[in-house]
Structure formats: C-alpha cells, structure tokens
Short mmCIF file of N, CA and C in Angstrom, two decimals:
data_model
loop_
_atom_site.label_atom_id
_atom_site.label_comp_id
_atom_site.label_asym_id
_atom_site.label_seq_id
_atom_site.Cartn_x
_atom_site.Cartn_y
_atom_site.Cartn_z
N UNK A 347 -7.63 87.47 195.32
CA UNK A 347 -7.65 88.76 194.98
C UNK A 347 -7.35 88.29 193.27
N UNK A 348 -7.85 88.83 192.03
CA UNK A 348 -7.42 88.67 191.28
C UNK A 348 -6.59 89.86 190.17
N UNK A 349 -5.65 90.28 190.42
CA UNK A 349 -4.81 91.07 190.06
C UNK A 349 -4.37 91.07 188.48
N UNK A 350 -5.54 92.04 187.79
CA UNK A 350 -5.51 91.67 186.02
C UNK A 350 -5.53 93.51 186.08
N UNK A 351 -4.30 94.27 186.30
CA UNK A 351 -4.71 95.77 185.65
C UNK A 351 -3.66 95.82 184.78
N UNK A 352 -3.69 96.51 183.58
CA UNK A 352 -2.86 95.70 182.59
C UNK A 352 -2.28 97.46 182.62
N UNK A 353 -1.38 97.78 180.79
CA UNK A 353 -0.28 98.43 180.80
C UNK A 353 -1.04 99.85 180.86
N UNK A 354 -2.59 99.44 179.77
CA UNK A 354 -3.58 100.62 179.64
C UNK A 354 -4.62 101.19 181.14
N UNK A 355 -4.41 100.26 181.74
CA UNK A 355 -4.88 101.17 183.46
C UNK A 355 -3.66 101.72 183.94
N UNK A 356 -2.71 101.80 183.64
CA UNK A 356 -1.77 101.82 184.71
C UNK A 356 -1.09 103.50 183.44
N UNK A 357 -1.53 103.37 182.10
CA UNK A 357 -1.09 105.15 181.40
C UNK A 357 -2.83 105.78 181.73
N UNK A 358 -3.43 104.82 181.86
CA UNK A 358 -5.05 105.77 182.29
C UNK A 358 -5.18 106.98 183.20
N UNK A 359 -4.36 105.86 184.85
CA UNK A 359 -4.04 106.71 186.08
C UNK A 359 -3.27 107.83 186.03
N UNK A 360 -1.85 107.05 184.71
CA UNK A 360 -0.87 108.42 184.97
C UNK A 360 -2.04 109.74 184.34
N UNK A 361 -3.12 109.42 183.23
CA UNK A 361 -3.52 110.71 182.53
C UNK A 361 -4.29 111.18 183.44
N UNK A 362 -5.32 110.32 183.99
CA UNK A 362 -5.98 111.17 184.65
C UNK A 362 -5.33 112.46 185.72
N UNK A 363 -4.57 111.47 186.64
CA UNK A 363 -3.43 112.50 187.54
C UNK A 363 -2.58 113.69 187.18
N UNK A 364 -2.83 113.51 186.01
CA UNK A 364 -1.90 114.74 185.39
C UNK A 364 -3.09 115.32 184.69
N UNK A 365 -4.63 115.54 184.29
CA UNK A 365 -5.32 115.62 183.87
C UNK A 365 -5.18 117.03 185.01
N UNK A 366 -6.13 115.72 186.83
CA UNK A 366 -6.19 116.78 187.65
C UNK A 366 -5.27 117.47 187.47
N UNK A 367 -3.93 117.41 187.88
CA UNK A 367 -2.72 118.26 188.22
C UNK A 367 -2.08 119.50 187.41
N UNK A 368 -3.06 119.53 186.42
CA UNK A 368 -2.92 120.35 185.00
C UNK A 368 -4.43 121.43 185.23
N UNK A 369 -5.06 120.81 185.55
CA UNK A 369 -6.22 121.36 186.13
C UNK A 369 -6.13 122.05 187.25
N UNK A 370 -5.72 121.71 187.96
CA UNK A 370 -5.69 122.70 189.14
C UNK A 370 -3.97 123.57 189.36
N UNK A 371 -3.57 123.23 188.72
CA UNK A 371 -2.31 124.30 187.79
C UNK A 371 -2.94 125.32 187.31
N UNK A 372 -3.88 125.16 186.17
CA UNK A 372 -4.63 125.98 185.70
C UNK A 372 -5.07 127.38 186.74
N UNK A 373 -5.71 126.85 187.07
CA UNK A 373 -5.99 127.92 188.08
C UNK A 373 -5.45 128.63 188.85
N UNK A 374 -4.55 127.62 189.08
CA UNK A 374 -3.26 128.58 190.32
C UNK A 374 -2.20 129.55 189.76
N UNK A 375 -2.33 128.63 188.42
CA UNK A 375 -1.55 129.90 187.02
C UNK A 375 -2.14 131.16 186.81
N UNK A 376 -3.41 131.19 187.08
CA UNK A 376 -5.27 131.97 187.24
C UNK A 376 -4.78 133.39 188.09
N UNK A 377 -4.67 132.43 189.43
CA UNK A 377 -4.81 133.53 190.69
C UNK A 377 -2.69 134.02 190.36
N UNK A 378 -2.42 133.59 189.72
CA UNK A 378 -0.78 133.97 190.25
C UNK A 378 -0.62 135.55 190.24
N UNK A 379 0.50 136.06 190.25
CA UNK A 379 0.59 137.81 190.05
C UNK A 379 1.88 137.65 190.14
N UNK A 380 2.30 138.77 189.88
CA UNK A 380 3.73 139.01 189.36
C UNK A 380 5.13 139.09 190.22
N UNK A 381 4.24 138.77 191.60
CA UNK A 381 5.39 138.74 192.67
C UNK A 381 5.69 136.88 192.80
N UNK A 382 4.68 136.28 192.16
CA UNK A 382 5.18 134.49 191.54
C UNK A 382 6.35 134.61 191.18
N UNK A 383 6.72 135.53 189.74
CA UNK A 383 6.96 134.95 189.23
C UNK A 383 8.27 134.97 189.71
N UNK A 384 8.81 135.71 190.86
CA UNK A 384 10.23 135.50 191.04
C UNK A 384 10.74 134.59 191.69
N UNK A 385 9.70 134.32 192.69
CA UNK A 385 9.48 132.75 193.78
C UNK A 385 10.02 131.93 193.56
N UNK A 386 9.89 131.04 191.55
CA UNK A 386 9.75 130.34 191.33
C UNK A 386 9.96 129.63 189.99
N UNK A 387 10.17 128.47 189.78
CA UNK A 387 10.91 128.05 188.20
C UNK A 387 9.12 127.53 187.55
N UNK A 388 7.71 127.22 189.12
CA UNK A 388 6.47 126.77 188.49
C UNK A 388 5.58 128.32 187.32
N UNK A 389 6.02 129.79 188.08
CA UNK A 389 5.08 130.71 187.54
C UNK A 389 6.01 131.59 186.67
N UNK A 390 7.38 131.36 185.85
CA UNK A 390 7.44 131.48 185.24
C UNK A 390 7.35 132.56 184.46
N UNK A 391 6.05 132.58 183.84
CA UNK A 391 4.66 133.64 182.89
C UNK A 391 3.83 134.14 183.75
N UNK A 392 3.74 133.65 184.51
CA UNK A 392 2.80 134.65 185.83
C UNK A 392 1.71 134.10 185.18
N UNK A 393 0.56 134.72 185.30
CA UNK A 393 -0.67 134.55 184.91
C UNK A 393 -1.17 134.06 183.61
N UNK A 394 0.22 134.45 182.20
CA UNK A 394 -0.51 133.87 181.41
C UNK A 394 -0.26 133.13 181.11
N UNK A 395 0.45 132.06 181.27
CA UNK A 395 0.40 131.12 180.93
C UNK A 395 1.10 129.29 181.55
N UNK A 396 1.85 128.64 181.49
CA UNK A 396 1.80 127.22 182.26
C UNK A 396 3.33 126.93 180.84
N UNK A 397 4.64 126.67 181.52
CA UNK A 397 5.79 126.45 180.66
C UNK A 397 5.44 124.69 180.50
N UNK A 398 5.90 124.48 178.58
CA UNK A 398 5.97 123.43 178.46
C UNK A 398 7.21 122.22 179.66
N UNK A 399 7.78 122.66 180.50
CA UNK A 399 8.29 122.61 180.95
C UNK A 399 8.11 121.79 182.34
N UNK A 400 6.60 122.63 183.08
CA UNK A 400 6.40 122.42 184.12
C UNK A 400 5.21 121.50 183.75
N UNK A 401 5.21 121.51 182.53
CA UNK A 401 3.99 120.57 182.21
C UNK A 401 5.07 118.77 181.97
N UNK A 402 5.77 119.20 181.90
CA UNK A 402 6.38 118.34 181.76
C UNK A 402 7.18 117.19 182.86
N UNK A 403 6.94 118.09 183.70
CA UNK A 403 7.45 117.42 184.68
C UNK A 403 6.24 117.10 185.71
N UNK A 404 5.14 117.83 185.81
CA UNK A 404 3.90 117.38 186.41
C UNK A 404 3.58 116.17 185.52
N UNK A 405 4.06 115.77 184.08
CA UNK A 405 3.44 114.56 183.95
C UNK A 405 4.74 113.46 184.45
N UNK A 406 5.99 113.62 185.00
CA UNK A 406 6.57 112.87 184.91
C UNK A 406 6.38 112.54 186.60
N UNK A 407 5.80 113.69 187.11
CA UNK A 407 5.27 113.08 188.69
C UNK A 407 3.96 112.48 188.33
N UNK A 408 3.41 112.35 187.74
CA UNK A 408 2.20 111.63 188.02
C UNK A 408 2.44 110.44 187.57
N UNK A 409 3.44 110.41 186.17
CA UNK A 409 4.03 108.68 185.92
C UNK A 409 4.69 107.52 187.62
N UNK A 410 5.50 108.52 188.60
CA UNK A 410 6.07 108.58 189.55
C UNK A 410 4.59 107.74 190.52
N UNK A 411 3.33 108.60 190.58
CA UNK A 411 2.96 109.14 191.91
C UNK A 411 1.99 107.18 191.13
N UNK A 412 2.12 107.34 189.78
CA UNK A 412 1.36 106.51 189.79
C UNK A 412 1.50 104.64 189.55
N UNK A 413 3.55 104.70 189.36
CA UNK A 413 4.12 103.26 190.15
C UNK A 413 3.93 103.53 191.54
N UNK A 414 3.71 104.68 192.74
CA UNK A 414 3.22 104.04 193.63
C UNK A 414 2.28 103.75 193.93
N UNK A 415 1.32 104.21 193.57
CA UNK A 415 -0.33 103.97 193.44
C UNK A 415 -0.13 102.27 193.17
N UNK A 416 0.43 101.85 191.79
CA UNK A 416 0.12 100.68 191.50
C UNK A 416 1.11 99.56 192.36
N UNK A 417 1.83 100.35 193.18
CA UNK A 417 2.55 99.73 194.15
C UNK A 417 1.91 98.85 195.30
N UNK A 418 1.94 99.86 196.20
CA UNK A 418 0.79 99.59 197.15
C UNK A 418 -0.39 99.26 196.98
N UNK A 419 -1.47 99.19 195.74
CA UNK A 419 -2.42 98.12 195.28
C UNK A 419 -2.52 97.09 194.40
N UNK A 420 -0.87 96.47 194.89
CA UNK A 420 -0.88 95.55 193.64
C UNK A 420 -0.83 94.41 194.80
N UNK A 421 -0.83 93.01 194.48
CA UNK A 421 -2.07 91.61 195.04
C UNK A 421 -0.75 91.81 195.79
N UNK A 422 -0.11 91.77 196.03
CA UNK A 422 2.33 91.51 196.86
C UNK A 422 1.59 92.22 197.69
N UNK A 423 1.63 93.62 198.01
CA UNK A 423 2.04 93.93 198.73
C UNK A 423 0.21 93.94 199.69
N UNK A 424 -1.08 93.52 198.70
CA UNK A 424 -1.92 93.53 199.70
C UNK A 424 -1.43 91.93 200.53
N UNK A 425 -0.84 91.28 199.79
CA UNK A 425 -0.58 90.14 201.00
C UNK A 425 0.60 90.99 201.92
N UNK A 426 1.71 91.07 201.84
CA UNK A 426 2.42 91.62 202.38
C UNK A 426 2.07 92.26 203.99
N UNK A 427 1.40 93.67 203.39
CA UNK A 427 1.19 95.35 204.62
C UNK A 427 -0.11 94.59 204.32
N UNK A 428 -0.73 94.99 206.21
CA UNK A 428 -1.40 95.66 205.90
C UNK A 428 -2.11 96.76 205.44
N UNK A 429 -2.95 97.10 205.84
CA UNK A 429 -4.25 97.94 205.31
C UNK A 429 -4.32 99.31 205.74
N UNK A 430 -3.52 99.59 207.70
CA UNK A 430 -3.20 100.74 208.13
C UNK A 430 -1.29 100.78 207.44
N UNK A 431 -0.91 99.90 207.54
CA UNK A 431 0.59 100.36 206.41
C UNK A 431 0.65 100.91 205.56
N UNK A 432 -0.59 100.55 204.70
CA UNK A 432 0.20 100.53 203.04
C UNK A 432 -0.64 102.00 203.48
N UNK A 433 -1.48 102.37 204.20
CA UNK A 433 -2.73 103.91 203.80
C UNK A 433 -1.49 104.74 204.82
N UNK A 434 -0.24 104.47 205.70
CA UNK A 434 0.53 105.27 206.22
C UNK A 434 1.96 105.67 204.88
N UNK A 435 1.70 104.34 204.01
CA UNK A 435 3.23 104.26 203.79
C UNK A 435 2.27 104.98 202.38
N UNK A 436 2.02 104.13 201.74
CA UNK A 436 1.85 104.91 200.06
C UNK A 436 1.38 106.31 200.58
N UNK A 437 0.98 107.16 201.43
CA UNK A 437 0.68 108.75 200.86
C UNK A 437 2.39 109.57 201.48
N UNK A 438 2.98 109.10 202.75
CA UNK A 438 4.44 109.64 202.79
C UNK A 438 4.60 109.16 201.62
N UNK A 439 5.41 108.03 200.84
CA UNK A 439 5.79 108.31 199.42
C UNK A 439 5.65 108.80 198.60
N UNK A 440 4.35 109.20 198.29
CA UNK A 440 3.95 109.67 197.47
C UNK A 440 4.56 111.28 197.34
N UNK A 441 4.04 111.95 198.95
CA UNK A 441 4.14 113.25 199.61
C UNK A 441 6.43 113.21 199.33
N UNK A 442 6.87 112.32 199.92
CA UNK A 442 8.29 112.56 199.49
C UNK A 442 8.57 112.89 198.22
N UNK A 443 8.11 111.72 196.84
CA UNK A 443 8.08 112.08 196.25
C UNK A 443 7.93 113.29 195.32
N UNK A 444 6.37 114.20 195.83
CA UNK A 444 6.79 115.02 195.54
C UNK A 444 7.07 116.18 195.87
N UNK A 445 7.37 115.81 197.50
CA UNK A 445 8.54 117.13 198.34
C UNK A 445 10.55 116.77 196.97
N UNK A 446 10.66 115.96 197.04
CA UNK A 446 11.77 115.80 195.73
C UNK A 446 11.05 116.89 194.23
N UNK A 447 10.33 116.80 193.88
CA UNK A 447 10.06 116.86 193.27
C UNK A 447 9.71 118.55 193.20
N UNK A 448 9.39 119.15 194.06
CA UNK A 448 9.58 120.68 194.17
C UNK A 448 10.80 120.44 194.62
N UNK A 449 11.41 120.41 195.65
CA UNK A 449 13.23 120.94 195.20
C UNK A 449 13.52 120.32 193.90
N UNK A 450 13.58 119.48 193.97
CA UNK A 450 14.86 119.87 192.10
C UNK A 450 14.45 120.57 191.25
N UNK A 451 13.13 120.51 191.55
CA UNK A 451 12.57 121.45 189.53
C UNK A 451 12.08 122.98 190.25
N UNK A 452 12.63 122.68 191.14
CA UNK A 452 12.88 124.51 191.51
C UNK A 452 11.40 125.02 191.90
N UNK A 453 10.45 124.12 191.98
CA UNK A 453 8.88 125.18 191.91
C UNK A 453 8.16 126.35 193.18
N UNK A 454 8.78 125.91 194.13
CA UNK A 454 9.01 127.19 195.11
C UNK A 454 10.62 127.48 195.65
N UNK A 455 10.98 127.56 196.81
CA UNK A 455 11.58 128.21 197.33
C UNK A 455 11.99 127.38 198.26
N UNK A 456 13.42 126.48 197.99
CA UNK A 456 13.97 125.46 199.67
C UNK A 456 13.16 126.00 200.89
N UNK A 457 14.08 127.37 201.57
CA UNK A 457 14.43 127.72 202.36
C UNK A 457 13.03 128.59 203.24
N UNK A 458 12.02 128.78 202.18
CA UNK A 458 10.95 129.79 202.58
C UNK A 458 10.06 128.51 203.15
N UNK A 459 9.75 128.35 204.27
CA UNK A 459 9.24 127.18 205.39
C UNK A 459 7.30 128.10 204.87
N UNK A 460 6.76 128.59 204.77
CA UNK A 460 5.64 128.87 204.79
C UNK A 460 4.92 127.87 203.30
N UNK A 461 5.67 128.17 201.94
CA UNK A 461 4.64 127.11 201.06
C UNK A 461 5.67 125.82 201.49
N UNK A 462 5.91 125.29 201.94
CA UNK A 462 6.16 123.83 202.58
C UNK A 462 5.50 123.75 203.59
N UNK A 463 4.48 124.65 204.44
CA UNK A 463 3.75 124.20 205.08
C UNK A 463 2.27 123.86 204.44
N UNK A 464 1.91 124.78 203.45
CA UNK A 464 1.36 125.14 203.07
C UNK A 464 0.81 123.69 202.22
N UNK A 465 1.66 123.57 201.32
CA UNK A 465 2.13 121.94 200.19
C UNK A 465 1.29 120.85 200.66
N UNK A 466 1.42 121.03 202.65
CA UNK A 466 1.56 119.53 203.07
C UNK A 466 -0.04 119.35 203.88
N UNK A 467 -0.24 120.23 203.94
CA UNK A 467 -1.75 120.71 204.30
C UNK A 467 -2.91 120.62 203.11
N UNK A 468 -2.35 121.10 202.28
CA UNK A 468 -2.79 120.65 201.03
C UNK A 468 -2.74 119.49 200.42
N UNK A 469 -2.16 118.97 200.84
CA UNK A 469 -2.12 117.29 199.96
C UNK A 469 -2.04 116.91 201.65
N UNK A 470 -1.85 117.23 202.62
CA UNK A 470 -3.34 115.92 203.78
C UNK A 470 -4.71 116.70 203.41
N UNK A 471 -4.83 117.72 203.13
CA UNK A 471 -6.60 117.43 203.03
C UNK A 471 -6.44 117.07 201.75
N UNK A 472 -6.37 116.54 200.73
CA UNK A 472 -6.75 116.09 199.29
C UNK A 472 -6.67 114.82 199.18
N UNK A 473 -5.31 114.25 200.45
CA UNK A 473 -5.58 112.96 200.80
C UNK A 473 -6.71 112.29 201.74
N UNK A 474 -6.34 113.25 202.77
CA UNK A 474 -7.99 112.94 203.53
C UNK A 474 -9.78 112.97 202.90
N UNK A 475 -9.38 113.97 201.97
CA UNK A 475 -10.61 114.20 200.97
C UNK A 475 -10.69 112.57 200.28
N UNK A 476 -10.17 112.45 199.51
CA UNK A 476 -9.83 110.41 198.47
C UNK A 476 -10.09 110.11 199.31
N UNK A 477 -9.81 109.69 201.01
CA UNK A 477 -9.39 108.47 201.85
C UNK A 477 -10.83 108.37 202.20
N UNK A 478 -11.37 109.26 201.90
CA UNK A 478 -12.95 109.42 202.90
C UNK A 478 -13.89 109.42 201.27
N UNK A 479 -13.58 109.63 200.66
CA UNK A 479 -14.67 109.01 199.26
C UNK A 479 -14.40 107.43 199.42
N UNK A 480 -13.13 106.64 199.27
CA UNK A 480 -12.91 105.54 198.54
C UNK A 480 -13.29 104.59 199.85
N UNK A 481 -13.38 105.03 201.49
CA UNK A 481 -13.29 104.01 202.43
C UNK A 481 -15.45 103.92 202.05
N UNK A 482 -15.76 104.88 201.57
CA UNK A 482 -17.49 105.15 202.12
C UNK A 482 -17.33 104.39 200.84
N UNK A 483 -17.12 104.35 199.55
CA UNK A 483 -17.02 103.48 198.51
C UNK A 483 -17.59 101.86 198.62
N UNK A 484 -16.50 101.87 199.42
CA UNK A 484 -15.76 100.74 200.08
C UNK A 484 -16.85 100.12 200.75
N UNK A 485 -17.41 100.80 201.81
CA UNK A 485 -18.29 100.11 202.61
C UNK A 485 -19.73 99.62 201.99
N UNK A 486 -20.02 101.19 200.48
CA UNK A 486 -21.26 101.17 200.02
C UNK A 486 -21.20 99.61 198.93
N UNK A 487 -19.91 99.29 198.73
CA UNK A 487 -19.81 97.74 197.73
C UNK A 487 -19.44 96.44 199.15
N UNK A 488 -19.21 96.68 200.09
CA UNK A 488 -18.96 95.44 200.73
C UNK A 488 -21.06 95.38 201.28
N UNK A 489 -21.37 96.57 201.55
CA UNK A 489 -23.09 96.74 201.93
C UNK A 489 -23.76 95.65 200.90
N UNK A 490 -23.24 95.60 199.79
CA UNK A 490 -24.26 95.29 198.76
C UNK A 490 -23.74 94.22 198.21
N UNK A 491 -22.01 93.89 199.21
CA UNK A 491 -22.32 91.96 199.11
C UNK A 491 -22.43 91.39 199.85
N UNK A 492 -23.05 92.01 201.83
CA UNK A 492 -23.15 91.46 202.59
C UNK A 492 -24.97 91.91 201.77
N UNK A 493 -25.78 91.89 201.81
CA UNK A 493 -26.85 92.24 200.92
C UNK A 493 -27.57 91.32 199.87
N UNK A 494 -26.28 90.99 199.15
CA UNK A 494 -26.20 90.05 198.11
C UNK A 494 -26.30 87.99 198.99
N UNK A 495 -25.86 88.68 199.58
CA UNK A 495 -24.88 87.29 200.30
C UNK A 495 -26.28 86.98 200.96
N UNK A 496 -27.06 87.47 202.04
CA UNK A 496 -27.96 86.81 203.14
C UNK A 496 -29.30 86.41 201.85
N UNK A 497 -29.31 87.18 200.78
CA UNK A 497 -30.28 87.35 199.73
C UNK A 497 -29.96 85.70 199.46
N UNK A 498 -29.21 84.75 199.41
CA UNK A 498 -28.49 84.27 198.49
C UNK A 498 -28.62 82.73 200.11
N UNK A 499 -29.07 82.94 201.10
CA UNK A 499 -28.74 82.51 201.93
C UNK A 499 -30.25 81.40 202.22
#
C-alpha cells in the first residue's frame, strides 16, 4: 500500500470533522432550553449562540480525532495490526479522547450518568453507521476490481 497522505489531507480531514461537529452542535443549540444553561459549559448561551470557546474546543477535538484516524489508518498500523484490532482500538481511542474533552471542558456534569449513557449510545450509533458505509464502499470497490481482473484474464 502506498501511503501518500499529505499535511493538506490531514487539514482537510480536521476541517471536515470540525464542520460536521459544528453543524450537529448548531442543531443541538437550536433545540437547547434554559435548563441546559446551568448543566454545563457547552450551552452557556442557551439556544442564542455557540461560544467561541466551545468552537475552539471542538476544533481541538477535531484535530486529535484526525491524529487518531490518521494513526490507525497509516501504512505502519495496517502492517502491524489486524483490521479487527484497528476497528476496535480506533473508536475506543476516539471515545476516550471525547470523554476526556467532555470531562475537561465541562460540557456536561461528570457526575450525571444519563448524559454519559446518551453520549456513548450516540457515539456508537454514529460509528456504526459510518463503519457500515465504509465497509459497503470497500465491498463495491473490491467487486469492481474483481470484475476488471476477470476481464483481463
């Protein structure tokens, strides 16, 4: 496998991740109510605005997520780890990174179990959907390559 990813590829991934996060955060902010103002730092303005601090926190989180994704999809890791191990360790690492950010930035109360359960469930749903899409695209690409190979024979 030829790994020709560049710094611009990395920056593009960070910005795509950040853009998706901001879109989701915007929708959640619109749905926020006054009770959410007191629950954590993320919704300090309720449904009126997203603070610059929270946006910068999400940008930092997007950076660390990109580092983890690029690490687990690097040529070195592909050679050293099985696909199953990478599919387990990558989301686990991202989940830990997200958990640290949530706790450190005070996005919701660390002692309240319900937000943590909802966070883990939503993360697993999002990861499951993205994994299914990725596996489907890989299967289609493999099928196309196999068809081309049979035509060459």
